[in-house]
Tab-separated table of C-alpha atoms in Angstrom:
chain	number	residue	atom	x	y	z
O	1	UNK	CA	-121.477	-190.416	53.971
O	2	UNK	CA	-120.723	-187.001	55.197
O	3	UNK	CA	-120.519	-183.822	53.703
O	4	UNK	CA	-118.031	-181.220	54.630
O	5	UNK	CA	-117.822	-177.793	52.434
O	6	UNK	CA	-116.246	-174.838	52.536
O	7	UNK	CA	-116.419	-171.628	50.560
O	8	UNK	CA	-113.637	-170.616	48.139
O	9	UNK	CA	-112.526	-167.636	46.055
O	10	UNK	CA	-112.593	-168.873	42.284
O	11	UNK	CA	-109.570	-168.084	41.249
O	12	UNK	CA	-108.038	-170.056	43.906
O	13	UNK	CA	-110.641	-173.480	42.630
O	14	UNK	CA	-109.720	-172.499	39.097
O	15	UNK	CA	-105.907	-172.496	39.392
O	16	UNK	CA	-106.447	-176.106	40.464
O	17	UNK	CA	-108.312	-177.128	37.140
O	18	UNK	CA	-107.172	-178.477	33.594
O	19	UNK	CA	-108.233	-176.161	30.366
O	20	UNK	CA	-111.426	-176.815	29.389
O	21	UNK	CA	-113.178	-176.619	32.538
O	22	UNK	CA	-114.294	-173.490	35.152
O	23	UNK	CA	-115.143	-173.575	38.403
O	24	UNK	CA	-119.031	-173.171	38.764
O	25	UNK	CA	-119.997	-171.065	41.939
O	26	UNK	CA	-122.759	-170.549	44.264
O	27	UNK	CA	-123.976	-167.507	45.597
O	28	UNK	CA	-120.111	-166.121	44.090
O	29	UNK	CA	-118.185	-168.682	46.068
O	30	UNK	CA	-116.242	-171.726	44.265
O	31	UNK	CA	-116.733	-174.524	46.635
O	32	UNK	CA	-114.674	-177.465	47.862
O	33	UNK	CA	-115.835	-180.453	49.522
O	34	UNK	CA	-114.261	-183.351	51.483
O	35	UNK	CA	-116.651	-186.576	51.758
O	36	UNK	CA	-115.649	-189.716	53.684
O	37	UNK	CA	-117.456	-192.435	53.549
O	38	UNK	CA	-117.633	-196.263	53.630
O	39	UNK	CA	-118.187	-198.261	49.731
O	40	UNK	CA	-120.791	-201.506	50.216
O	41	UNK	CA	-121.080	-204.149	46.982
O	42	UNK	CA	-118.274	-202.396	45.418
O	43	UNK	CA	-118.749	-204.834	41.699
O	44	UNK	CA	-118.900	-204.536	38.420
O	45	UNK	CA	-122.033	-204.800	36.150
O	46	UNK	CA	-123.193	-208.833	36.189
O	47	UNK	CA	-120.515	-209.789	38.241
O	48	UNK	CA	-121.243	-210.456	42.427
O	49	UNK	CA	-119.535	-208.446	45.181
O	50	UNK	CA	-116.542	-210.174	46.941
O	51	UNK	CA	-116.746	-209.891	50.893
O	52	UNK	CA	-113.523	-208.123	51.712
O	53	UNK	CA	-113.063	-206.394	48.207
O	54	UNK	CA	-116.093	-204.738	47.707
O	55	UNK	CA	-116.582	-202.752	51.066
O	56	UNK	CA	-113.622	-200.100	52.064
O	57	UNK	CA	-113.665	-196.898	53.121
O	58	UNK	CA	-112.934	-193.749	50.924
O	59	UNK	CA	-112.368	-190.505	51.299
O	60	UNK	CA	-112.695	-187.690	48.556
O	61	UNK	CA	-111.460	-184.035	48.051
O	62	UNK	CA	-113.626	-182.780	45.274
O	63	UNK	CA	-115.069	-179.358	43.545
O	64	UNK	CA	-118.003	-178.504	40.859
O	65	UNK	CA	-117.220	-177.285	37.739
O	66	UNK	CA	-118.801	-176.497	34.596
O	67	UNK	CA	-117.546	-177.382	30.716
O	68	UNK	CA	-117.468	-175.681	27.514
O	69	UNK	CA	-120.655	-177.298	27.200
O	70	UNK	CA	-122.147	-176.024	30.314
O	71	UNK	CA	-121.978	-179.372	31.571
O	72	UNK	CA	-121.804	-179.259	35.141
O	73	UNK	CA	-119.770	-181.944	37.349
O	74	UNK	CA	-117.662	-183.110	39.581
O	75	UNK	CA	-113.615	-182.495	39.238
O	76	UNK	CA	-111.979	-184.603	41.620
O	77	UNK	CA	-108.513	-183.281	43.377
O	78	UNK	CA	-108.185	-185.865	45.229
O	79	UNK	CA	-109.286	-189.520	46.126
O	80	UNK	CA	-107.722	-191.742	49.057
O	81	UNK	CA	-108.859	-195.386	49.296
O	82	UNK	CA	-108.747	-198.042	51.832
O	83	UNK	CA	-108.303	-201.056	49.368
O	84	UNK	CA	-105.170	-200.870	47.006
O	85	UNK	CA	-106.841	-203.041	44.050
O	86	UNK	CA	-109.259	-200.019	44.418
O	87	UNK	CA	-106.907	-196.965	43.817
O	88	UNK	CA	-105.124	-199.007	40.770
O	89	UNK	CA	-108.530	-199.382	39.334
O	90	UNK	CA	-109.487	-195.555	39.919
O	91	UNK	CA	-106.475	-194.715	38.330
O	92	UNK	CA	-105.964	-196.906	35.456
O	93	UNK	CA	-109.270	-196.955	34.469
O	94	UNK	CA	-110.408	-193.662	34.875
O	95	UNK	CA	-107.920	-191.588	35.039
O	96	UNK	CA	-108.110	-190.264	38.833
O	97	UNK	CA	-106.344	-189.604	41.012
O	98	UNK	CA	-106.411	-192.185	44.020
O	99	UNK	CA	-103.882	-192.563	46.718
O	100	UNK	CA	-103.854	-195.584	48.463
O	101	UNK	CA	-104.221	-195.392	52.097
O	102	UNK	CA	-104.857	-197.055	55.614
O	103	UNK	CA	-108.692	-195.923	56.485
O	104	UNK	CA	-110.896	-197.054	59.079
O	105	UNK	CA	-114.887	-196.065	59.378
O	106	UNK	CA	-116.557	-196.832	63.221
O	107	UNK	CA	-120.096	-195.873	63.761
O	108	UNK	CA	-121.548	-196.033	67.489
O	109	UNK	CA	-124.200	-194.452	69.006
O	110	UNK	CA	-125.143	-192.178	66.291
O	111	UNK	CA	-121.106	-191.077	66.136
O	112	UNK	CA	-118.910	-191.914	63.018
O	113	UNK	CA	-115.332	-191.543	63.436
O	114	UNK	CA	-113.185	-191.792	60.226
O	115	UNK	CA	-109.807	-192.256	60.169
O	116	UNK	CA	-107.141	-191.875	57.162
O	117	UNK	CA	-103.380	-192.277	56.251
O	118	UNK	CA	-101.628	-192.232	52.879
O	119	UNK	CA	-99.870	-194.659	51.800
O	120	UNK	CA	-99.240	-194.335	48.510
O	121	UNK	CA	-98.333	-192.056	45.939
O	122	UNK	CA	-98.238	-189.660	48.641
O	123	UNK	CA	-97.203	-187.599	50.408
O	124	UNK	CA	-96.699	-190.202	52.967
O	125	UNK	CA	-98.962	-189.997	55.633
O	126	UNK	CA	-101.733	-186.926	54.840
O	127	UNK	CA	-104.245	-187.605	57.033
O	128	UNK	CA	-107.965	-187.181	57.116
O	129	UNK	CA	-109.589	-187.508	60.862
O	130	UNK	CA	-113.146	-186.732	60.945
O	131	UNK	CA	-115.422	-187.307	63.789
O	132	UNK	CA	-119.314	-186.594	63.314
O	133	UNK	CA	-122.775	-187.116	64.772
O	134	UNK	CA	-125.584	-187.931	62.364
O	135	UNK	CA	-128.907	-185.810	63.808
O	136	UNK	CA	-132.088	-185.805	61.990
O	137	UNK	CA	-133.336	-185.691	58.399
O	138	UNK	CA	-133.520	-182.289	57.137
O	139	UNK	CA	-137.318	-180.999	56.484
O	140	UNK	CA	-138.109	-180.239	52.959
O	141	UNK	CA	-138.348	-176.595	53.142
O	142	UNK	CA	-134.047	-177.090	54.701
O	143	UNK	CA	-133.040	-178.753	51.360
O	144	UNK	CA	-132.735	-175.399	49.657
O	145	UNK	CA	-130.633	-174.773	46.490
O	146	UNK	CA	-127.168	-175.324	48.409
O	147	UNK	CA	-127.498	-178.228	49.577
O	148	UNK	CA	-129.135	-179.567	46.102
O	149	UNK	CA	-126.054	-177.868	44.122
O	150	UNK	CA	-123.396	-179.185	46.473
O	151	UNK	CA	-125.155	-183.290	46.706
O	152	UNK	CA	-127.161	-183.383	43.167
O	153	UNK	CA	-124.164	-184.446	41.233
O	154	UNK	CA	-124.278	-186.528	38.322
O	155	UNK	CA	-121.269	-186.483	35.868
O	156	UNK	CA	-117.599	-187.031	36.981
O	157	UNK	CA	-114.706	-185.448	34.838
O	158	UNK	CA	-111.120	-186.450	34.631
O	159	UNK	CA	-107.899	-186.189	32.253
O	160	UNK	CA	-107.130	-190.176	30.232
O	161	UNK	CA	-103.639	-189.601	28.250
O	162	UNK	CA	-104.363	-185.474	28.493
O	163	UNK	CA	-107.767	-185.864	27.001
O	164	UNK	CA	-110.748	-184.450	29.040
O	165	UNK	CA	-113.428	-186.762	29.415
O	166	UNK	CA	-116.739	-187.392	31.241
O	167	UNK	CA	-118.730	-190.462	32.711
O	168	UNK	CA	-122.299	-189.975	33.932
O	169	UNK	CA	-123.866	-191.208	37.371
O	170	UNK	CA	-126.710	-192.132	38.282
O	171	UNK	CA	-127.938	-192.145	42.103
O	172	UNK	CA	-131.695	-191.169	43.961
O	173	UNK	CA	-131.425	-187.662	45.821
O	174	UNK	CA	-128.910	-187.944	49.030
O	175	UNK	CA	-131.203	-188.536	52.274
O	176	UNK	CA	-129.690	-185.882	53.930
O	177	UNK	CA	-129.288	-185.449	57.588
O	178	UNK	CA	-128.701	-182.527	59.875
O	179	UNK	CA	-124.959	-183.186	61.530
O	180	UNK	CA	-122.886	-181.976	63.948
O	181	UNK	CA	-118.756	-181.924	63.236
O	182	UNK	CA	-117.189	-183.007	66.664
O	183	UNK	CA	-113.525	-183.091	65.417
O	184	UNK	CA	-111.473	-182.594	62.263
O	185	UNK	CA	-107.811	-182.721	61.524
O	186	UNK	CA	-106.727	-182.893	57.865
O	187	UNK	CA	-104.218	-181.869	55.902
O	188	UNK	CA	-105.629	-183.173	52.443
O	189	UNK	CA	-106.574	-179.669	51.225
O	190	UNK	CA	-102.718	-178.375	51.602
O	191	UNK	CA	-101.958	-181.724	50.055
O	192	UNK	CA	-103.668	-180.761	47.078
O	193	UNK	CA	-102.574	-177.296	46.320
O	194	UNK	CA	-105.276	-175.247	47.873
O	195	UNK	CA	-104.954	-172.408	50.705
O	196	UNK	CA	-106.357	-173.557	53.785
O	197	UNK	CA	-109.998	-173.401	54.213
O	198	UNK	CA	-111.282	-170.613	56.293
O	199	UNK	CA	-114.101	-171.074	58.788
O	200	UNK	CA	-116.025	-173.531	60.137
O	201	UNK	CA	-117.386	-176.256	57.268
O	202	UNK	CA	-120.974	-176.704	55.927
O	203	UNK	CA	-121.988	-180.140	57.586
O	204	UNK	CA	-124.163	-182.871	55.868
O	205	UNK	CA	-124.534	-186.196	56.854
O	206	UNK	CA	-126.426	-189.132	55.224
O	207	UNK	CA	-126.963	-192.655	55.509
O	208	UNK	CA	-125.911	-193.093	51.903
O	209	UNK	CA	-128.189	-194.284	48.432
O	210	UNK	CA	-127.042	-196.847	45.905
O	211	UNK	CA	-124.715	-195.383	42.541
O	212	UNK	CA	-123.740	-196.078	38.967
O	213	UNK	CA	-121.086	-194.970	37.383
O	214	UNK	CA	-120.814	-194.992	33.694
O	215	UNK	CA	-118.127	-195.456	31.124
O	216	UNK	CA	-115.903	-192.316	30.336
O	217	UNK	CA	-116.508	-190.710	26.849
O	218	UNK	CA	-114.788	-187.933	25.552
């Protein structure tokens, strides 16, 4: 998994979010994130992982939000996936908003190159290129409060038939690496409706921790 986040103005987060939910900021930033990473015993509750189903890769354009219950969350803006049955699942079943795409994830040495191309709905061929070197675990006294509020996520919201609803997760704290971005080119940000970030991201890296996700409720 790896962590890239950038610093936002509110107003342009909130634009981007359905009533009932505001964009929840640190240190008076909104923040967006794009995470690629590769899914392992992808399966549902009682039920074994298949070999080629249940591993592809995935890559997610995501901000933090807050309800009128001061809930706080993730709000999803977009979600590309390397296996189709898995963006007809993501949508029909949760209500998000998956693209299917053609996505690689190659690890070597320490490097992890990811590699992604939509397919469908579109637009036709946004791409997500990341390249990144995983360095070493960050000491405890480096996991300060933005890195906790921008990892420590456990509720996902999304619209089902215009209805906002909510589905807890459940996952141990991210082992969280030091990491050092050696190439990006991605246009899923414009794709999505935002401005272009400005500056160079906030890099995390992590070899990853088992997750649940819940059932929505409203």
């Amino acid at each position: 998994m790896t962590f890239l986040h950038w610093r936002y103005h509110p107003d342009q987060v909130q634009a981007r979010l359905p009533a009932g939910l505001a964009a929840e900021t640190f240190d008076g930033s909104a923040w967006v994130g794009l995470t690629p990473f590769l899914m392992r015993d992808v399966r549902l509750p009682g039920l074994p992982a298949l070999p080629w189903l249940s591993a592809f890769p995935e890559t997610n354009l995501r901000t933090y939000v807050r309800d009128e219950r001061g809930r706080t969350g993730i709000w999803f803006l977009s979600l590309d996936a390397g296996r189709l049955a898995a963006a007809l699942g993501g949508r029909g079943g949760y209500g998000l908003p998956y693209a299917w795409s053609d996505m690689s994830v190659e690890t070597r040495d320490g490097r992890t190159r990811y590699r992604c191309r939509r397919r469908l709905p579109g637009p036709y061929g946004t791409r997500c290129d990341v390249d990144v070197t995983l360095g070493v675990p960050l000491r405890e006294r480096e996991r300060d409060d933005l890195a906790h509020f921008l990892t420590a996520r456990f509720r996902l919201f999304s619209l089902v038939a215009g209805r906002l609803v909510t589905a807890e997760v459940e996952h141990p704290p991210w082992p969280l690496h030091h990491a050092r971005l050696d190439g990006l080119d991605q246009d899923l940000v414009r794709a999505a409706g935002l401005p272009a970030a400005e500056g160079p991201p906030l890099v995390h890296g992590s070899p990853g921790v088992p997750v649940r996700v819940g059932l929505w409720g409203r």
